[in-house]
Amino acid sequence: DDTEVVYELRSNESKDQTASGLNFVTMRDRVEIYRELQSIIQSVYSPEAFMNRVMDTTRRIKIRNKHIPNAWEFKRMLRGFTTIARRMLSDRRTRWLYVKNFFRAAMMGPTKFEYAHTIMGSYLHFDGQTRKIVEALEVSIDFAENHATYPRSVAEIPQQSKLIKLPIA
């Protein structure tokens, strides 16, 4: 008897809410939703899109640096600068975007250059996070397609199960 079926969603797919936040039966096919989310994340955090946003923000921001770093701060900033430059230049996907933005930001002055360089460096974190989310979404897609015991959408729920009488208090 199908009316006794209980659809309880517990995600064994991932602990990251970005990748497995569908803890309910969706109106649309959950695989379609996961694929759309994956596509959005990949396009928003692609190297080109990210670096273009960095330069757009750098151009628009009104910033003045009144702080002159002492020797220790300058040394620390230089070490961070070289780390970011080395890692960005070693990746084929970011190399030319970094070089292009490096010169464009340098033409805007030292304060905007420092700002742009710092934000470009944050891509190193976002790229790793993006890869983890995309991989988790791949696992979620595989799980939903091949292993899930719950319906992929409301359309897959048997008609009898949809008509459940709720207790009146």
PDB file of C-alpha atoms in Angstrom:
ATOM      1  CA  ASP A   1       0.000   0.000   0.000  1.00  0.00           C
ATOM      2  CA  ASP A   2       1.584   3.267  -1.172  1.00  0.00           C
ATOM      3  CA  THR A   3      -0.137   5.500   1.394  1.00  0.00           C
ATOM      4  CA  GLU A   4       2.179   4.190   4.103  1.00  0.00           C
ATOM      5  CA  VAL A   5       5.330   5.376   2.319  1.00  0.00           C
ATOM      6  CA  VAL A   6       7.243   8.036   4.228  1.00  0.00           C
ATOM      7  CA  TYR A   7       9.562  10.295   2.253  1.00  0.00           C
ATOM      8  CA  GLU A   8      12.211  11.483   4.656  1.00  0.00           C
ATOM      9  CA  LEU A   9      15.085  13.415   3.162  1.00  0.00           C
ATOM     10  CA  ARG A  10      18.411  13.195   4.887  1.00  0.00           C
ATOM     11  CA  SER A  11      21.417  14.226   2.932  1.00  0.00           C
ATOM     12  CA  ASN A  12      24.319  11.819   2.991  1.00  0.00           C
ATOM     13  CA  GLU A  13      25.737  13.654   0.009  1.00  0.00           C
ATOM     14  CA  SER A  14      27.506  16.589   1.613  1.00  0.00           C
ATOM     15  CA  LYS A  15      27.618  18.712   4.720  1.00  0.00           C
ATOM     16  CA  ASP A  16      28.022  21.864   2.613  1.00  0.00           C
ATOM     17  CA  GLN A  17      24.648  23.605   2.314  1.00  0.00           C
ATOM     18  CA  THR A  18      25.689  25.125  -1.000  1.00  0.00           C
ATOM     19  CA  ALA A  19      25.870  21.669  -2.530  1.00  0.00           C
ATOM     20  CA  SER A  20      23.160  19.765  -0.685  1.00  0.00           C
ATOM     21  CA  GLY A  21      20.643  22.298   0.526  1.00  0.00           C
ATOM     22  CA  LEU A  22      17.666  20.494  -1.090  1.00  0.00           C
ATOM     23  CA  ASN A  23      16.355  18.778   2.025  1.00  0.00           C
ATOM     24  CA  PHE A  24      12.790  18.655   0.668  1.00  0.00           C
ATOM     25  CA  VAL A  25      10.971  17.219  -2.335  1.00  0.00           C
ATOM     26  CA  THR A  26      11.244  19.857  -5.050  1.00  0.00           C
ATOM     27  CA  MET A  27       8.683  20.922  -7.652  1.00  0.00           C
ATOM     28  CA  ARG A  28      11.322  20.597 -10.375  1.00  0.00           C
ATOM     29  CA  ASP A  29      13.657  17.658 -10.871  1.00  0.00           C
ATOM     30  CA  ARG A  30      16.431  18.002  -8.284  1.00  0.00           C
ATOM     31  CA  VAL A  31      19.082  16.863 -10.795  1.00  0.00           C
ATOM     32  CA  GLU A  32      18.072  19.764 -13.044  1.00  0.00           C
ATOM     33  CA  ILE A  33      18.347  22.147 -10.074  1.00  0.00           C
ATOM     34  CA  TYR A  34      21.776  20.783  -9.113  1.00  0.00           C
ATOM     35  CA  ARG A  35      23.013  21.146 -12.701  1.00  0.00           C
ATOM     36  CA  GLU A  36      21.745  24.737 -12.891  1.00  0.00           C
ATOM     37  CA  LEU A  37      23.454  25.588  -9.605  1.00  0.00           C
ATOM     38  CA  GLN A  38      26.664  23.972 -10.836  1.00  0.00           C
ATOM     39  CA  SER A  39      26.522  26.023 -14.046  1.00  0.00           C
ATOM     40  CA  ILE A  40      25.892  29.260 -12.141  1.00  0.00           C
ATOM     41  CA  ILE A  41      28.759  28.640  -9.711  1.00  0.00           C
ATOM     42  CA  GLN A  42      31.151  27.767 -12.535  1.00  0.00           C
ATOM     43  CA  SER A  43      30.269  30.896 -14.507  1.00  0.00           C
ATOM     44  CA  VAL A  44      30.239  33.315 -11.552  1.00  0.00           C
ATOM     45  CA  TYR A  45      33.574  32.059 -10.210  1.00  0.00           C
ATOM     46  CA  SER A  46      35.301  31.485 -13.535  1.00  0.00           C
ATOM     47  CA  PRO A  47      38.694  33.218 -13.676  1.00  0.00           C
ATOM     48  CA  GLU A  48      37.541  35.640 -16.407  1.00  0.00           C
ATOM     49  CA  ALA A  49      34.366  36.683 -14.613  1.00  0.00           C
ATOM     50  CA  PHE A  50      36.138  37.074 -11.277  1.00  0.00           C
ATOM     51  CA  MET A  51      39.039  39.127 -12.672  1.00  0.00           C
ATOM     52  CA  ASN A  52      36.652  41.341 -14.652  1.00  0.00           C
ATOM     53  CA  ARG A  53      34.697  42.055 -11.457  1.00  0.00           C
ATOM     54  CA  VAL A  54      37.943  42.894  -9.649  1.00  0.00           C
ATOM     55  CA  MET A  55      38.848  45.510 -12.246  1.00  0.00           C
ATOM     56  CA  ASP A  56      35.308  46.879 -12.430  1.00  0.00           C
ATOM     57  CA  THR A  57      35.243  47.325  -8.651  1.00  0.00           C
ATOM     58  CA  THR A  58      38.760  48.787  -8.605  1.00  0.00           C
ATOM     59  CA  ARG A  59      37.768  51.358 -11.214  1.00  0.00           C
ATOM     60  CA  ARG A  60      34.600  52.361  -9.355  1.00  0.00           C
ATOM     61  CA  ILE A  61      35.898  52.474  -5.790  1.00  0.00           C
ATOM     62  CA  LYS A  62      36.914  55.804  -4.337  1.00  0.00           C
ATOM     63  CA  ILE A  63      39.821  54.989  -2.069  1.00  0.00           C
ATOM     64  CA  ARG A  64      42.679  56.920  -0.535  1.00  0.00           C
ATOM     65  CA  ASN A  65      45.367  55.350   1.563  1.00  0.00           C
ATOM     66  CA  LYS A  66      46.630  57.643   4.298  1.00  0.00           C
ATOM     67  CA  HIS A  67      48.665  54.953   6.024  1.00  0.00           C
ATOM     68  CA  ILE A  68      52.347  54.641   5.224  1.00  0.00           C
ATOM     69  CA  PRO A  69      53.557  51.160   6.161  1.00  0.00           C
ATOM     70  CA  ASN A  70      56.597  50.765   8.376  1.00  0.00           C
ATOM     71  CA  ALA A  71      59.431  48.401   7.385  1.00  0.00           C
ATOM     72  CA  TRP A  72      57.881  45.335   9.028  1.00  0.00           C
ATOM     73  CA  GLU A  73      54.472  45.948   7.382  1.00  0.00           C
ATOM     74  CA  PHE A  74      56.099  46.595   4.022  1.00  0.00           C
ATOM     75  CA  LYS A  75      58.062  43.339   4.258  1.00  0.00           C
ATOM     76  CA  ARG A  76      54.888  41.423   5.136  1.00  0.00           C
ATOM     77  CA  MET A  77      53.002  43.058   2.235  1.00  0.00           C
ATOM     78  CA  LEU A  78      55.840  42.237  -0.151  1.00  0.00           C
ATOM     79  CA  ARG A  79      55.827  38.597   0.942  1.00  0.00           C
ATOM     80  CA  GLY A  80      52.054  38.415   0.368  1.00  0.00           C
ATOM     81  CA  PHE A  81      52.444  40.129  -2.994  1.00  0.00           C
ATOM     82  CA  THR A  82      55.071  37.642  -4.179  1.00  0.00           C
ATOM     83  CA  THR A  83      53.010  34.666  -2.963  1.00  0.00           C
ATOM     84  CA  ILE A  84      49.931  35.865  -4.842  1.00  0.00           C
ATOM     85  CA  ALA A  85      51.946  36.684  -7.970  1.00  0.00           C
ATOM     86  CA  ARG A  86      53.737  33.327  -7.969  1.00  0.00           C
ATOM     87  CA  ARG A  87      50.529  31.322  -7.543  1.00  0.00           C
ATOM     88  CA  MET A  88      48.541  33.344 -10.080  1.00  0.00           C
ATOM     89  CA  LEU A  89      51.314  33.142 -12.670  1.00  0.00           C
ATOM     90  CA  SER A  90      51.755  29.396 -12.186  1.00  0.00           C
ATOM     91  CA  ASP A  91      48.126  28.668 -13.156  1.00  0.00           C
ATOM     92  CA  ARG A  92      47.491  28.728 -16.921  1.00  0.00           C
ATOM     93  CA  ARG A  93      43.860  29.782 -16.372  1.00  0.00           C
ATOM     94  CA  THR A  94      44.780  32.922 -14.413  1.00  0.00           C
ATOM     95  CA  ARG A  95      48.212  33.846 -15.777  1.00  0.00           C
ATOM     96  CA  TRP A  96      47.255  36.311 -18.533  1.00  0.00           C
ATOM     97  CA  LEU A  97      44.246  37.644 -16.661  1.00  0.00           C
ATOM     98  CA  TYR A  98      46.533  38.412 -13.725  1.00  0.00           C
ATOM     99  CA  VAL A  99      49.173  40.094 -15.919  1.00  0.00           C
ATOM    100  CA  LYS A 100      46.512  42.182 -17.686  1.00  0.00           C
ATOM    101  CA  ASN A 101      44.927  43.263 -14.392  1.00  0.00           C
ATOM    102  CA  PHE A 102      48.353  43.848 -12.840  1.00  0.00           C
ATOM    103  CA  PHE A 103      49.201  46.515 -15.423  1.00  0.00           C
ATOM    104  CA  ARG A 104      45.700  47.986 -15.540  1.00  0.00           C
ATOM    105  CA  ALA A 105      45.658  48.371 -11.746  1.00  0.00           C
ATOM    106  CA  ALA A 106      49.219  49.744 -11.669  1.00  0.00           C
ATOM    107  CA  MET A 107      48.060  52.575 -13.943  1.00  0.00           C
ATOM    108  CA  MET A 108      45.422  53.533 -11.350  1.00  0.00           C
ATOM    109  CA  GLY A 109      47.934  54.316  -8.627  1.00  0.00           C
ATOM    110  CA  PRO A 110      49.478  52.482  -5.670  1.00  0.00           C
ATOM    111  CA  THR A 111      46.364  52.431  -3.467  1.00  0.00           C
ATOM    112  CA  LYS A 112      44.081  50.963  -6.102  1.00  0.00           C
ATOM    113  CA  PHE A 113      46.867  48.620  -7.190  1.00  0.00           C
ATOM    114  CA  GLU A 114      47.170  47.255  -3.657  1.00  0.00           C
ATOM    115  CA  TYR A 115      43.395  46.867  -3.424  1.00  0.00           C
ATOM    116  CA  ALA A 116      43.129  45.078  -6.805  1.00  0.00           C
ATOM    117  CA  HIS A 117      46.055  42.806  -6.023  1.00  0.00           C
ATOM    118  CA  THR A 118      44.591  41.785  -2.675  1.00  0.00           C
ATOM    119  CA  ILE A 119      41.202  41.002  -4.209  1.00  0.00           C
ATOM    120  CA  MET A 120      42.839  39.083  -7.082  1.00  0.00           C
ATOM    121  CA  GLY A 121      44.621  37.060  -4.407  1.00  0.00           C
ATOM    122  CA  SER A 122      41.289  36.113  -2.859  1.00  0.00           C
ATOM    123  CA  TYR A 123      40.587  34.192  -6.070  1.00  0.00           C
ATOM    124  CA  LEU A 124      43.082  31.598  -4.855  1.00  0.00           C
ATOM    125  CA  HIS A 125      40.652  30.743  -2.052  1.00  0.00           C
ATOM    126  CA  PHE A 126      37.489  31.047  -4.162  1.00  0.00           C
ATOM    127  CA  ASP A 127      38.897  28.768  -6.853  1.00  0.00           C
ATOM    128  CA  GLY A 128      39.542  25.966  -4.381  1.00  0.00           C
ATOM    129  CA  GLN A 129      36.126  26.431  -2.805  1.00  0.00           C
ATOM    130  CA  THR A 130      34.452  26.469  -6.230  1.00  0.00           C
ATOM    131  CA  ARG A 131      36.123  23.194  -7.167  1.00  0.00           C
ATOM    132  CA  LYS A 132      34.955  21.578  -3.922  1.00  0.00           C
ATOM    133  CA  ILE A 133      31.374  22.755  -4.460  1.00  0.00           C
ATOM    134  CA  VAL A 134      31.333  21.562  -8.083  1.00  0.00           C
ATOM    135  CA  GLU A 135      32.669  18.156  -7.003  1.00  0.00           C
ATOM    136  CA  ALA A 136      30.067  17.951  -4.217  1.00  0.00           C
ATOM    137  CA  LEU A 137      27.342  18.804  -6.722  1.00  0.00           C
ATOM    138  CA  GLU A 138      28.601  16.012  -8.992  1.00  0.00           C
ATOM    139  CA  VAL A 139      28.231  13.616  -6.056  1.00  0.00           C
ATOM    140  CA  SER A 140      24.737  14.993  -5.360  1.00  0.00           C
ATOM    141  CA  ILE A 141      23.739  14.545  -9.007  1.00  0.00           C
ATOM    142  CA  ASP A 142      25.040  10.984  -9.047  1.00  0.00           C
ATOM    143  CA  PHE A 143      23.266  10.210  -5.770  1.00  0.00           C
ATOM    144  CA  ALA A 144      19.952  11.691  -6.964  1.00  0.00           C
ATOM    145  CA  GLU A 145      20.148   9.870 -10.302  1.00  0.00           C
ATOM    146  CA  ASN A 146      21.347   6.462  -9.115  1.00  0.00           C
ATOM    147  CA  HIS A 147      20.941   5.903  -5.381  1.00  0.00           C
ATOM    148  CA  ALA A 148      18.244   8.119  -3.840  1.00  0.00           C
ATOM    149  CA  THR A 149      15.209   6.356  -2.414  1.00  0.00           C
ATOM    150  CA  TYR A 150      13.125   9.528  -2.353  1.00  0.00           C
ATOM    151  CA  PRO A 151      11.443  11.143  -5.375  1.00  0.00           C
ATOM    152  CA  ARG A 152      13.429  13.544  -7.561  1.00  0.00           C
ATOM    153  CA  SER A 153      10.454  15.923  -7.749  1.00  0.00           C
ATOM    154  CA  VAL A 154       6.849  16.284  -6.644  1.00  0.00           C
ATOM    155  CA  ALA A 155       5.809  14.840 -10.007  1.00  0.00           C
ATOM    156  CA  GLU A 156       7.269  11.456  -8.985  1.00  0.00           C
ATOM    157  CA  ILE A 157       5.219  11.167  -5.798  1.00  0.00           C
ATOM    158  CA  PRO A 158       2.298   8.760  -6.303  1.00  0.00           C
ATOM    159  CA  GLN A 159      -1.059  10.568  -6.412  1.00  0.00           C
ATOM    160  CA  GLN A 160      -2.405   8.679  -3.365  1.00  0.00           C
ATOM    161  CA  SER A 161       0.520   9.894  -1.223  1.00  0.00           C
ATOM    162  CA  LYS A 162      -0.179  13.524  -2.087  1.00  0.00           C
ATOM    163  CA  LEU A 163      -3.645  13.364  -0.515  1.00  0.00           C
ATOM    164  CA  ILE A 164      -2.823  12.921   3.154  1.00  0.00           C
ATOM    165  CA  LYS A 165      -5.332  14.012   5.788  1.00  0.00           C
ATOM    166  CA  LEU A 166      -3.695  16.236   8.355  1.00  0.00           C
ATOM    167  CA  PRO A 167      -4.689  15.831  12.002  1.00  0.00           C
ATOM    168  CA  ILE A 168      -6.866  18.627  13.328  1.00  0.00           C
ATOM    169  CA  ALA A 169      -5.821  19.873  16.728  1.00  0.00           C
TER     170      ALA A 169
END
